[in-house]
Amino acid sequence: IYKALDNIFMERNFPAKIISYYVKRVEYHAQEYINLFLGNRFTLKLNVDYGGINAIVQEGTTQRKLEALSMGERTAIGFALRLGIMSAVAEQHGLRRPDFLIIDEGLSALDEEKRNAFLDILGKLKENFSTVVVISHIGELADAPIFDMIVTIERKDTQSIIKIEGNKIQEL
């Protein structure tokens, strides 16, 4: 059975070609975001092999291990990959990339250094998305200068109290 599976999925056969095609589309879109976040310093290559998909990052002609990158660079590349997947899926279905981005509790697991790097990335993304919504229970995020509006929902007994602060209130 292993020989049959190996023959079906080997490099020249149909399923492997499909996987390789989509990995290249993710790589293409992720590279666009990496360029936005980090300039043209890094090149991302995604390689498909029997062990899975490997990410290779190059800075100029030097191949760099992900562990050797700064926390901000790793955060940017990881988020660029996620956005690359989103763009490739939209492309596959003949859709435009969504004009809005919702990040639900996406910063909760990040320490302060990663969170600050991520906020820098969000600032750059505001140019590509008309609306970026971040849902979080981290109170100090409200002080981040990149947010145009802060919506706070406080639960009291059986009611929710909604407070809106910011300079875009008039547009609602």
mmCIF file of C-alpha atoms in Angstrom:
data_model
loop_
_atom_site.group_PDB
_atom_site.id
_atom_site.type_symbol
_atom_site.label_atom_id
_atom_site.label_comp_id
_atom_site.label_asym_id
_atom_site.label_seq_id
_atom_site.Cartn_x
_atom_site.Cartn_y
_atom_site.Cartn_z
ATOM 1 C CA ILE A 1 0.000 0.000 0.000
ATOM 2 C CA TYR A 2 2.880 2.386 0.739
ATOM 3 C CA LYS A 3 4.217 1.951 -2.791
ATOM 4 C CA ALA A 4 0.767 2.682 -4.226
ATOM 5 C CA LEU A 5 0.393 5.828 -2.076
ATOM 6 C CA ASP A 6 3.926 6.899 -2.925
ATOM 7 C CA ASN A 7 3.119 6.542 -6.632
ATOM 8 C CA ILE A 8 -0.119 8.521 -6.287
ATOM 9 C CA PHE A 9 1.452 11.387 -4.353
ATOM 10 C CA MET A 10 4.938 11.462 -5.856
ATOM 11 C CA GLU A 11 6.144 14.733 -7.302
ATOM 12 C CA ARG A 12 4.929 14.300 -10.908
ATOM 13 C CA ASN A 13 1.438 13.040 -10.136
ATOM 14 C CA PHE A 14 -1.794 14.976 -9.940
ATOM 15 C CA PRO A 15 -2.347 15.466 -6.146
ATOM 16 C CA ALA A 16 1.241 16.613 -5.599
ATOM 17 C CA LYS A 17 0.906 19.107 -8.456
ATOM 18 C CA ILE A 18 -2.279 20.536 -6.924
ATOM 19 C CA ILE A 19 -0.662 20.899 -3.507
ATOM 20 C CA SER A 20 2.450 22.487 -5.023
ATOM 21 C CA TYR A 21 0.330 24.948 -7.019
ATOM 22 C CA TYR A 22 -1.570 26.167 -3.954
ATOM 23 C CA VAL A 23 1.532 26.337 -1.815
ATOM 24 C CA LYS A 24 3.086 28.601 -4.494
ATOM 25 C CA ARG A 25 -0.024 30.850 -4.438
ATOM 26 C CA VAL A 26 0.192 31.122 -0.630
ATOM 27 C CA GLU A 27 3.911 31.868 -0.967
ATOM 28 C CA TYR A 28 3.197 34.600 -3.545
ATOM 29 C CA HIS A 29 0.553 36.337 -1.439
ATOM 30 C CA ALA A 30 2.512 35.938 1.813
ATOM 31 C CA GLN A 31 5.535 37.538 0.122
ATOM 32 C CA GLU A 32 3.434 40.607 -0.714
ATOM 33 C CA TYR A 33 2.605 41.015 2.974
ATOM 34 C CA ILE A 34 6.190 40.353 4.071
ATOM 35 C CA ASN A 35 7.293 43.147 1.724
ATOM 36 C CA LEU A 36 4.680 45.441 3.245
ATOM 37 C CA PHE A 37 5.643 44.602 6.829
ATOM 38 C CA LEU A 38 9.421 44.288 6.534
ATOM 39 C CA GLY A 39 10.346 45.961 3.264
ATOM 40 C CA ASN A 40 12.043 43.872 0.620
ATOM 41 C CA ARG A 41 14.610 42.424 3.030
ATOM 42 C CA PHE A 42 13.276 38.872 3.126
ATOM 43 C CA THR A 43 12.230 36.286 0.564
ATOM 44 C CA LEU A 44 9.976 33.441 1.604
ATOM 45 C CA LYS A 45 10.133 30.035 -0.050
ATOM 46 C CA LEU A 46 7.702 27.255 0.845
ATOM 47 C CA ASN A 47 8.873 23.768 -0.077
ATOM 48 C CA VAL A 48 6.633 20.722 -0.107
ATOM 49 C CA ASP A 49 8.208 17.382 0.765
ATOM 50 C CA TYR A 50 7.204 14.173 2.505
ATOM 51 C CA GLY A 51 7.692 15.820 5.890
ATOM 52 C CA GLY A 52 5.206 18.590 5.142
ATOM 53 C CA ILE A 53 5.685 22.185 4.080
ATOM 54 C CA ASN A 54 8.914 23.882 5.083
ATOM 55 C CA ALA A 55 9.329 27.643 5.239
ATOM 56 C CA ILE A 56 12.707 28.985 4.174
ATOM 57 C CA VAL A 57 13.522 32.647 4.715
ATOM 58 C CA GLN A 58 16.305 34.363 2.832
ATOM 59 C CA GLU A 59 17.800 37.750 3.528
ATOM 60 C CA GLY A 60 19.610 38.642 0.333
ATOM 61 C CA THR A 61 21.548 35.499 -0.545
ATOM 62 C CA THR A 62 21.737 34.252 3.047
ATOM 63 C CA GLN A 63 19.305 31.582 4.192
ATOM 64 C CA ARG A 64 18.104 32.297 7.745
ATOM 65 C CA LYS A 65 16.497 29.973 10.250
ATOM 66 C CA LEU A 66 13.229 31.279 11.651
ATOM 67 C CA GLU A 67 14.710 30.999 15.160
ATOM 68 C CA ALA A 68 17.490 33.415 14.129
ATOM 69 C CA LEU A 69 15.037 36.176 13.235
ATOM 70 C CA SER A 70 13.942 38.811 15.704
ATOM 71 C CA MET A 71 10.621 38.368 17.475
ATOM 72 C CA GLY A 72 9.100 41.141 15.352
ATOM 73 C CA GLU A 73 10.330 39.531 12.125
ATOM 74 C CA ARG A 74 8.946 36.120 13.127
ATOM 75 C CA THR A 75 5.610 37.662 14.105
ATOM 76 C CA ALA A 76 5.420 39.515 10.784
ATOM 77 C CA ILE A 77 6.264 36.426 8.722
ATOM 78 C CA GLY A 78 3.786 34.251 10.634
ATOM 79 C CA PHE A 79 0.996 36.763 10.149
ATOM 80 C CA ALA A 80 1.959 37.230 6.478
ATOM 81 C CA LEU A 81 1.570 33.476 5.984
ATOM 82 C CA ARG A 82 -1.913 33.557 7.494
ATOM 83 C CA LEU A 83 -2.900 36.467 5.257
ATOM 84 C CA GLY A 84 -1.335 34.655 2.304
ATOM 85 C CA ILE A 85 -3.558 31.648 2.962
ATOM 86 C CA MET A 86 -6.602 33.940 3.173
ATOM 87 C CA SER A 87 -5.714 35.590 -0.146
ATOM 88 C CA ALA A 88 -5.029 32.251 -1.888
ATOM 89 C CA VAL A 89 -8.377 30.824 -0.717
ATOM 90 C CA ALA A 90 -10.228 33.949 -1.931
ATOM 91 C CA GLU A 91 -8.394 33.732 -5.260
ATOM 92 C CA GLN A 92 -9.262 30.033 -5.618
ATOM 93 C CA HIS A 93 -12.965 30.847 -5.283
ATOM 94 C CA GLY A 94 -12.806 33.785 -7.709
ATOM 95 C CA LEU A 95 -13.294 36.337 -4.947
ATOM 96 C CA ARG A 96 -11.476 39.537 -4.174
ATOM 97 C CA ARG A 97 -9.566 39.589 -0.941
ATOM 98 C CA PRO A 98 -11.948 40.887 1.741
ATOM 99 C CA ASP A 99 -11.764 44.624 2.355
ATOM 100 C CA PHE A 100 -12.018 44.093 6.112
ATOM 101 C CA LEU A 101 -10.022 42.100 8.612
ATOM 102 C CA ILE A 102 -11.311 40.760 11.932
ATOM 103 C CA ILE A 103 -8.826 39.486 14.497
ATOM 104 C CA ASP A 104 -10.639 37.790 17.365
ATOM 105 C CA GLU A 105 -8.413 37.327 20.428
ATOM 106 C CA GLY A 106 -5.393 37.141 18.135
ATOM 107 C CA LEU A 107 -3.171 38.983 20.585
ATOM 108 C CA SER A 108 -4.037 37.134 23.778
ATOM 109 C CA ALA A 109 -1.269 34.543 23.508
ATOM 110 C CA LEU A 110 1.406 37.118 22.632
ATOM 111 C CA ASP A 111 3.797 38.532 25.180
ATOM 112 C CA GLU A 112 4.280 42.310 25.255
ATOM 113 C CA GLU A 113 7.179 42.279 22.758
ATOM 114 C CA LYS A 114 5.245 40.210 20.193
ATOM 115 C CA ARG A 115 2.110 42.247 20.820
ATOM 116 C CA ASN A 116 3.954 45.511 20.092
ATOM 117 C CA ALA A 117 5.416 44.007 16.912
ATOM 118 C CA PHE A 118 1.935 42.882 15.899
ATOM 119 C CA LEU A 119 0.503 46.363 16.512
ATOM 120 C CA ASP A 120 3.164 47.790 14.185
ATOM 121 C CA ILE A 121 2.031 45.302 11.546
ATOM 122 C CA LEU A 122 -1.613 46.288 12.044
ATOM 123 C CA GLY A 123 -0.663 49.905 11.475
ATOM 124 C CA LYS A 124 0.748 48.959 8.070
ATOM 125 C CA LEU A 125 -2.288 46.814 7.229
ATOM 126 C CA LYS A 126 -4.648 49.746 7.647
ATOM 127 C CA GLU A 127 -3.546 50.835 4.163
ATOM 128 C CA ASN A 128 -4.819 47.556 2.623
ATOM 129 C CA PHE A 129 -8.076 47.075 4.495
ATOM 130 C CA SER A 130 -10.855 49.621 4.914
ATOM 131 C CA THR A 131 -11.652 48.203 8.345
ATOM 132 C CA VAL A 132 -9.528 46.313 10.841
ATOM 133 C CA VAL A 133 -11.395 45.045 13.891
ATOM 134 C CA VAL A 134 -9.456 43.652 16.843
ATOM 135 C CA ILE A 135 -11.409 41.868 19.564
ATOM 136 C CA SER A 136 -9.481 41.500 22.789
ATOM 137 C CA HIS A 137 -9.730 41.309 26.560
ATOM 138 C CA ILE A 138 -6.344 43.049 26.929
ATOM 139 C CA GLY A 139 -7.262 46.446 28.341
ATOM 140 C CA GLU A 140 -3.987 48.235 27.539
ATOM 141 C CA LEU A 141 -4.593 47.724 23.816
ATOM 142 C CA ALA A 142 -7.064 50.582 24.039
ATOM 143 C CA ASP A 143 -4.081 52.909 24.481
ATOM 144 C CA ALA A 144 -2.439 51.821 21.193
ATOM 145 C CA PRO A 145 -2.318 54.809 18.828
ATOM 146 C CA ILE A 146 -3.232 52.778 15.733
ATOM 147 C CA PHE A 147 -6.872 52.381 16.723
ATOM 148 C CA ASP A 148 -9.290 55.015 15.446
ATOM 149 C CA MET A 149 -12.115 53.862 17.654
ATOM 150 C CA ILE A 150 -12.443 51.802 20.808
ATOM 151 C CA VAL A 151 -15.676 49.975 21.576
ATOM 152 C CA THR A 152 -15.891 48.663 25.126
ATOM 153 C CA ILE A 153 -18.607 46.266 26.180
ATOM 154 C CA GLU A 154 -19.132 45.938 29.920
ATOM 155 C CA ARG A 155 -21.500 43.409 31.393
ATOM 156 C CA LYS A 156 -23.590 44.558 34.382
ATOM 157 C CA ASP A 157 -26.104 42.125 35.758
ATOM 158 C CA THR A 158 -28.289 41.220 32.766
ATOM 159 C CA GLN A 159 -27.303 44.196 30.593
ATOM 160 C CA SER A 160 -24.396 45.037 28.361
ATOM 161 C CA ILE A 161 -23.178 48.623 28.450
ATOM 162 C CA ILE A 162 -21.478 49.765 25.255
ATOM 163 C CA LYS A 163 -19.041 52.686 25.271
ATOM 164 C CA ILE A 164 -17.610 54.135 22.072
ATOM 165 C CA GLU A 165 -14.547 56.366 22.072
ATOM 166 C CA GLY A 166 -12.598 57.736 19.153
ATOM 167 C CA ASN A 167 -12.490 60.089 16.241
ATOM 168 C CA LYS A 168 -14.596 58.016 13.818
ATOM 169 C CA ILE A 169 -17.800 58.095 15.843
ATOM 170 C CA GLN A 170 -19.356 60.583 13.405
ATOM 171 C CA GLU A 171 -19.069 58.036 10.585
ATOM 172 C CA LEU A 172 -21.301 55.494 12.314
#
